[in-house]
Amino acid sequence: MPLLSAPGPLLPGTARVVASQPAVQGPAFSPVGPEADETFPEAREPESRTEKLQSCAHPLSAAAQQHSYFGKLFNFSIPVLLWGGLSSPELWDHLSQRSGPYGWQGLTREAVASTLHLLNDSASGLLWGAGEGPGSGCVRCAVVGNGGILNGSRQGRHIDTHHFVFRLNGAVTKGFEEDVGTKTSFYGFTVNTMKNSLIAYSDLGFRAVPQGKDLRYIFIPSDPRDYMMLRSAILGVPVPEGVDKGDEPRTYFGPEASARKFRLLHPEFIYYLTERFLKSEILHSQFGQLYMPSTGALMLLTALHTCDQVSAYGFITANYRQFSDHYYERVKKPLVFYANHDLLLEAELWQGLHQAGIMRLYQR
């Protein structure tokens, strides 16, 4: 799938159900802002952090708030990340009533508390800290999905000029630098999609999770195992129990066992995104318990709630049938739709946000 690099974040033992989907239809939003076929501007280097920067002239938050439709959806005050400072008895009572990824049902209070206790610095509630962005200028972010549309796109240089680059799941860069770039600031995943990617795409070049001194990992808490892996990663110890018992997190994330490397999406934020932006009809079907926004959707919407300007690459577009499932596949494979995501609903959202001038969607 273009937005996911793994076979989907299904829980262990859950049957994979293919949902037959028609081609993407035109967006249901007013066509204002950039035209769908507008090409991306010439790449330019990010401003030096030491330079005096102009204030952000066209932040996406202003475009969103002024839009007749999206202005009613966006809430830029909702916490994107969960950290220890937000923990409270009231939050436990609230989120323990919902199952993952929207809450903590099935988790013990000790399991949640012991994980959040390790994210005890306020920096854990921010994607980046002071001095890491462009100062007073616009924070420009690229979110790179893994769709086949990027094969031959020659967008790598432009992707790397963004201040921050988000990647996800099977994020292969070696051998595809010209198309997808080399820079990775944030890597987003569920433990299930990460491990599935390492298995499914090893022969295609994804043999290790991206690592780097300044790279940060964004955990999507779809399952109790995500909290368990996150806790073990910060402590630098093997996973003590559950599906991943005995796993050494350092084999995935490197030897640095520091909370500064890790971020955790807030379950309430995921619930808000689902309710307002991606409330699929699948929720009312027999597959409703399986449904959640795709990893790519969650990363893109995270960027849209934290960055000043966002460009999306490798996401599903109306002409998805022209491209392979992933950009790194040697033989073209068709896009397959699964019942745990609604990629056509996501495609409609990306097109609408692009036409509203809130973000730029790479299209060919």
Coordinates of C-alpha atoms in Angstrom, one line a residue:
M1 CA 0.0 0.0 0.0
P2 CA 1.3 3.5 -0.7
L3 CA 0.7 4.8 2.8
L4 CA 1.9 1.7 4.6
S5 CA 5.1 -0.2 4.1
A6 CA 3.9 -3.2 6.1
P7 CA 0.9 -5.5 5.5
G8 CA -1.1 -3.3 7.9
P9 CA -1.3 -2.9 11.7
L10 CA -3.4 -5.9 12.5
L11 CA -3.2 -7.5 15.8
P12 CA -1.3 -10.9 16.0
G13 CA -3.6 -13.7 14.9
T14 CA -6.1 -11.5 13.2
A15 CA -7.2 -12.5 9.7
R16 CA -6.3 -10.2 6.9
V17 CA -9.4 -9.2 5.0
V18 CA -9.2 -7.6 1.6
A19 CA -11.8 -5.0 0.8
S20 CA -12.7 -4.5 -2.8
Q21 CA -12.4 -0.7 -3.6
P22 CA -13.2 1.3 -6.7
A23 CA -11.0 3.9 -8.2
V24 CA -10.6 7.2 -6.4
Q25 CA -13.3 9.7 -7.3
G26 CA -12.9 13.4 -7.3
P27 CA -12.6 15.2 -4.0
A28 CA -15.7 16.4 -2.1
F29 CA -14.1 19.7 -1.2
S30 CA -14.2 23.1 -2.9
P31 CA -11.2 23.3 -5.4
V32 CA -9.4 26.3 -4.0
G33 CA -5.7 26.8 -3.7
P34 CA -3.1 25.0 -5.8
E35 CA -4.4 23.0 -8.7
A36 CA -4.1 19.2 -8.6
D37 CA -1.6 19.0 -11.4
E38 CA 0.6 21.9 -10.1
T39 CA 4.3 20.9 -10.0
F40 CA 6.4 21.5 -6.9
P41 CA 8.6 24.6 -6.9
E42 CA 12.3 24.4 -7.4
A43 CA 14.1 23.0 -4.3
R44 CA 15.9 25.4 -2.1
E45 CA 18.1 24.9 0.9
P46 CA 16.6 25.5 4.4
E47 CA 17.6 28.8 5.9
S48 CA 20.6 28.7 8.2
R49 CA 19.7 28.6 11.9
T50 CA 22.0 31.5 12.5
E51 CA 20.4 33.8 9.9
K52 CA 17.7 36.3 10.8
L53 CA 14.5 34.8 9.5
Q54 CA 11.3 36.4 8.4
S55 CA 8.2 35.3 10.2
C56 CA 6.1 32.6 8.5
A57 CA 4.0 34.4 5.9
H58 CA 1.7 31.5 5.0
P59 CA 1.4 29.0 7.9
L60 CA -1.0 26.1 7.2
S61 CA -2.8 26.8 10.5
A62 CA -4.0 30.1 9.1
A63 CA -5.1 28.5 5.9
A64 CA -7.0 25.7 7.8
Q65 CA -8.7 28.1 10.2
Q66 CA -9.9 30.3 7.4
H67 CA -11.3 27.5 5.3
S68 CA -15.1 27.0 5.5
Y69 CA -14.8 23.2 5.8
F70 CA -11.5 22.4 7.4
G71 CA -11.7 25.3 9.8
K72 CA -14.4 23.3 11.7
L73 CA -12.2 20.2 11.8
F74 CA -8.7 21.4 12.9
N75 CA -8.0 21.9 16.6
F76 CA -4.5 23.0 17.0
S77 CA -4.7 23.1 20.8
I78 CA -5.2 19.3 21.3
P79 CA -2.0 17.6 22.6
V80 CA -0.3 15.6 19.8
L81 CA 2.1 13.7 22.1
L82 CA 1.6 11.9 25.4
W83 CA 4.1 12.3 28.2
G84 CA 4.3 12.0 31.9
G85 CA 3.3 15.5 32.7
L86 CA -0.2 14.9 31.2
S87 CA -0.8 11.8 33.3
S88 CA -3.6 12.1 35.8
P89 CA -6.3 9.9 37.4
E90 CA -8.9 11.7 35.2
L91 CA -7.0 10.8 32.1
W92 CA -6.8 7.2 33.2
D93 CA -10.5 7.0 33.9
H94 CA -11.2 8.5 30.5
L95 CA -8.8 6.5 28.3
S96 CA -9.3 3.2 30.1
Q97 CA -12.8 3.1 28.6
R98 CA -11.5 2.9 25.0
S99 CA -9.4 0.2 23.3
G100 CA -6.2 0.9 21.4
P101 CA -5.2 3.0 19.6
Y102 CA -7.8 5.3 21.1
G103 CA -7.2 4.4 24.7
W104 CA -5.9 2.0 27.3
Q105 CA -8.5 -0.7 27.6
G106 CA -6.7 -4.0 28.2
L107 CA -3.7 -2.3 29.8
T108 CA -3.0 -2.2 33.5
R109 CA -2.6 1.1 35.2
E110 CA 1.0 0.1 36.2
A111 CA 1.9 -0.6 32.6
V112 CA 0.8 2.8 31.5
A113 CA 2.3 4.6 34.5
S114 CA 5.6 2.9 34.3
T115 CA 6.0 3.9 30.6
L116 CA 4.8 7.5 31.1
H117 CA 7.1 7.9 34.1
L118 CA 10.1 7.5 31.8
L119 CA 8.8 10.2 29.5
N120 CA 9.0 12.7 32.4
D121 CA 10.6 15.6 30.7
S122 CA 8.4 18.3 29.0
A123 CA 10.6 17.8 25.9
S124 CA 8.8 14.5 25.4
G125 CA 5.7 16.5 24.6
L126 CA 7.3 18.3 21.7
L127 CA 8.5 16.8 18.4
W128 CA 11.5 19.1 18.5
G129 CA 13.1 21.4 21.0
A130 CA 14.4 25.0 21.0
G131 CA 17.2 25.5 18.5
E132 CA 16.3 22.5 16.4
G133 CA 14.0 24.2 14.0
P134 CA 14.6 27.3 11.9
G135 CA 14.2 29.8 14.7
S136 CA 11.5 32.4 14.0
G137 CA 10.9 31.2 10.4
C138 CA 8.5 28.6 9.0
V139 CA 9.1 25.0 10.0
R140 CA 8.8 23.1 6.7
C141 CA 8.2 19.4 6.9
A142 CA 8.1 16.6 4.4
V143 CA 6.2 13.4 5.1
V144 CA 7.3 10.5 2.9
G145 CA 5.0 7.6 2.3
N146 CA 6.2 4.5 0.4
G147 CA 3.9 4.6 -2.6
G148 CA 5.1 3.6 -6.1
I149 CA 4.4 7.1 -7.4
L150 CA 7.9 8.0 -6.0
N151 CA 9.7 5.6 -8.3
G152 CA 11.4 7.8 -10.9
S153 CA 10.0 11.0 -9.3
R154 CA 13.4 12.7 -8.7
Q155 CA 12.0 14.3 -5.6
G156 CA 14.9 13.3 -3.3
R157 CA 16.7 16.7 -3.3
H158 CA 13.5 18.6 -2.7
I159 CA 12.5 16.3 0.2
D160 CA 15.9 16.7 1.9
T161 CA 15.6 20.5 1.8
H162 CA 12.8 20.5 4.4
H163 CA 13.7 21.2 8.0
F164 CA 12.2 17.9 9.1
V165 CA 11.5 14.7 7.2
F166 CA 9.0 12.1 8.4
R167 CA 9.2 8.5 7.2
L168 CA 7.4 5.4 8.2
N169 CA 7.4 1.6 8.2
G170 CA 9.5 0.1 5.3
A171 CA 11.3 3.4 4.6
V172 CA 14.0 2.2 2.1
T173 CA 16.3 5.0 1.0
K174 CA 19.5 3.2 -0.2
G175 CA 19.4 3.0 -3.9
F176 CA 16.5 5.4 -4.2
E177 CA 18.1 8.6 -2.9
E178 CA 17.3 10.5 -6.1
D179 CA 13.6 9.8 -5.7
V180 CA 13.1 9.8 -1.9
G181 CA 16.2 11.6 -0.4
T182 CA 18.3 10.5 2.5
K183 CA 17.2 12.7 5.4
T184 CA 15.1 11.2 8.2
S185 CA 14.1 13.3 11.3
F186 CA 11.2 11.2 12.5
Y187 CA 10.4 7.5 11.9
G188 CA 6.7 6.6 12.7
F189 CA 5.4 3.1 13.3
T190 CA 3.5 0.6 15.4
V191 CA 5.6 -2.3 16.6
N192 CA 3.5 -4.6 14.4
T193 CA 4.0 -2.6 11.2
M194 CA 7.7 -2.1 12.0
K195 CA 8.4 -5.8 12.5
N196 CA 6.1 -6.8 9.5
S197 CA 8.1 -4.4 7.3
L198 CA 11.4 -5.9 8.4
I199 CA 10.1 -9.3 7.4
A200 CA 8.1 -8.5 4.2
Y201 CA 10.6 -6.0 2.6
S202 CA 14.0 -7.4 3.7
D203 CA 14.7 -8.7 0.2
L204 CA 13.7 -5.2 -1.2
G205 CA 16.2 -3.4 0.9
F206 CA 14.5 -2.7 4.3
R207 CA 16.8 -4.6 6.6
A208 CA 17.0 -2.2 9.5
V209 CA 15.0 0.6 11.0
P210 CA 16.5 4.1 10.3
Q211 CA 19.0 5.2 12.9
G212 CA 20.8 8.5 13.5
K213 CA 22.0 10.7 16.3
D214 CA 19.3 13.3 15.9
L215 CA 16.6 10.9 14.6
R216 CA 13.5 10.4 16.8
Y217 CA 11.1 7.5 16.9
I218 CA 7.3 8.1 17.0
F219 CA 5.4 5.2 18.6
I220 CA 1.8 4.8 17.6
P221 CA 0.1 3.0 20.5
S222 CA -2.1 0.6 18.7
D223 CA -1.6 -2.3 21.1
P224 CA -0.2 -3.0 24.6
R225 CA 3.0 -4.2 22.9
D226 CA 3.8 -0.7 21.8
Y227 CA 3.9 0.5 25.5
M228 CA 6.0 -2.5 26.4
M229 CA 8.6 -2.0 23.6
L230 CA 8.8 1.8 24.3
R231 CA 9.5 1.2 28.0
S232 CA 12.1 -1.4 27.3
A233 CA 13.7 0.8 24.6
I234 CA 14.1 3.7 27.1
L235 CA 15.5 1.5 29.8
G236 CA 17.8 -0.4 27.4
V237 CA 16.5 -3.8 28.5
P238 CA 14.9 -6.8 26.7
V239 CA 11.2 -6.8 26.4
P240 CA 10.1 -8.7 29.6
E241 CA 6.8 -10.2 28.4
G242 CA 4.2 -10.5 25.7
V243 CA 4.4 -11.1 22.0
D244 CA 7.9 -9.4 21.8
K245 CA 9.3 -11.1 24.9
G246 CA 13.1 -11.2 24.7
D247 CA 13.4 -8.6 21.9
E248 CA 16.4 -6.3 22.3
P249 CA 15.1 -2.8 21.4
R250 CA 18.7 -1.6 20.7
T251 CA 18.7 -3.9 17.6
Y252 CA 16.0 -1.7 16.2
F253 CA 16.7 1.8 17.5
G254 CA 20.5 1.7 18.2
P255 CA 22.4 1.6 21.5
E256 CA 21.3 5.0 22.9
A257 CA 18.8 4.3 25.7
S258 CA 17.4 7.8 26.2
A259 CA 13.9 9.1 26.4
R260 CA 14.9 12.0 24.2
K261 CA 14.9 9.6 21.2
F262 CA 11.3 8.5 21.6
R263 CA 7.9 10.1 21.3
L264 CA 4.4 8.6 21.9
L265 CA 1.3 9.7 20.0
H266 CA -1.5 10.6 22.4
P267 CA -4.5 8.2 22.1
E268 CA -6.8 11.1 22.4
F269 CA -5.1 12.7 19.4
I270 CA -5.6 9.6 17.4
Y271 CA -9.3 9.5 18.4
Y272 CA -9.7 13.1 17.4
L273 CA -8.1 12.5 14.0
T274 CA -10.4 9.5 13.4
E275 CA -13.5 11.2 14.5
R276 CA -13.0 14.5 12.6
F277 CA -10.9 13.6 9.6
L278 CA -11.1 9.8 8.9
K279 CA -14.4 8.6 10.3
S280 CA -14.8 5.7 7.9
E281 CA -18.0 3.7 7.3
I282 CA -15.8 0.6 8.1
L283 CA -16.3 1.6 11.7
H284 CA -20.0 0.5 11.4
S285 CA -19.2 -2.7 9.6
Q286 CA -18.2 -6.2 10.8
F287 CA -14.6 -5.0 10.6
G288 CA -15.1 -1.9 12.8
Q289 CA -12.8 -3.2 15.6
L290 CA -9.9 -3.6 13.1
Y291 CA -10.2 -0.1 11.7
M292 CA -7.7 2.7 12.4
P293 CA -6.1 5.4 10.2
S294 CA -3.0 4.1 8.4
T295 CA 0.5 4.8 9.7
G296 CA 1.0 7.2 6.9
A297 CA -2.2 9.1 7.6
L298 CA -1.2 9.4 11.3
M299 CA 2.2 10.7 10.4
L300 CA 0.9 13.2 7.9
L301 CA -1.8 14.5 10.2
T302 CA 0.8 14.8 13.0
A303 CA 2.9 17.0 10.8
L304 CA -0.1 19.0 9.8
H305 CA -0.7 19.8 13.5
T306 CA 2.9 20.7 14.4
C307 CA 4.7 22.1 11.3
D308 CA 4.1 25.5 9.5
Q309 CA 4.2 24.1 6.0
V310 CA 3.8 20.4 5.0
S311 CA 4.5 18.6 1.7
A312 CA 3.4 14.9 1.3
Y313 CA 5.1 12.5 -1.0
G314 CA 4.3 8.9 -1.8
F315 CA 0.7 9.0 -0.7
I316 CA -2.3 7.6 -2.6
T317 CA -3.6 9.9 -5.5
A318 CA -6.5 9.6 -7.9
N319 CA -4.3 7.8 -10.5
Y320 CA -2.9 5.2 -8.1
R321 CA -3.5 2.4 -10.6
Q322 CA -0.6 3.7 -12.7
F323 CA 2.0 3.0 -10.0
S324 CA 3.2 0.0 -8.1
D325 CA 2.3 -0.6 -4.5
H326 CA 5.7 0.6 -3.3
Y327 CA 8.5 2.6 -5.0
Y328 CA 11.1 0.0 -4.2
E329 CA 9.4 -3.0 -5.8
R330 CA 11.3 -4.5 -8.8
V331 CA 8.1 -5.7 -10.4
K332 CA 4.9 -3.6 -10.5
K333 CA 2.4 -4.8 -8.0
P334 CA -1.2 -3.4 -7.7
L335 CA -2.4 -1.6 -4.7
V336 CA -4.4 -3.9 -2.3
F337 CA -7.0 -2.5 0.0
Y338 CA -7.5 -4.0 3.5
A339 CA -10.4 -3.7 5.8
N340 CA -8.4 -2.2 8.6
H341 CA -7.8 1.1 6.7
D342 CA -9.9 3.3 4.4
L343 CA -7.3 4.4 1.8
L344 CA -9.9 6.0 -0.5
L345 CA -11.2 8.2 2.3
E346 CA -7.6 9.1 3.0
A347 CA -7.0 9.9 -0.7
E348 CA -10.1 12.2 -0.6
L349 CA -8.7 14.0 2.5
W350 CA -5.3 14.6 1.0
Q351 CA -6.7 15.9 -2.2
G352 CA -9.0 18.2 -0.3
L353 CA -6.2 19.5 1.9
H354 CA -4.1 20.1 -1.2
Q355 CA -6.8 22.0 -3.0
A356 CA -7.5 24.1 0.1
G357 CA -3.8 25.2 0.1
I358 CA -3.3 23.7 3.6
M359 CA -0.6 21.2 2.3
R360 CA 1.1 20.2 -0.9
L361 CA 0.5 16.7 -2.2
Y362 CA 3.0 15.3 -4.7
Q363 CA 1.2 14.1 -7.8
R364 CA 2.2 13.0 -11.3

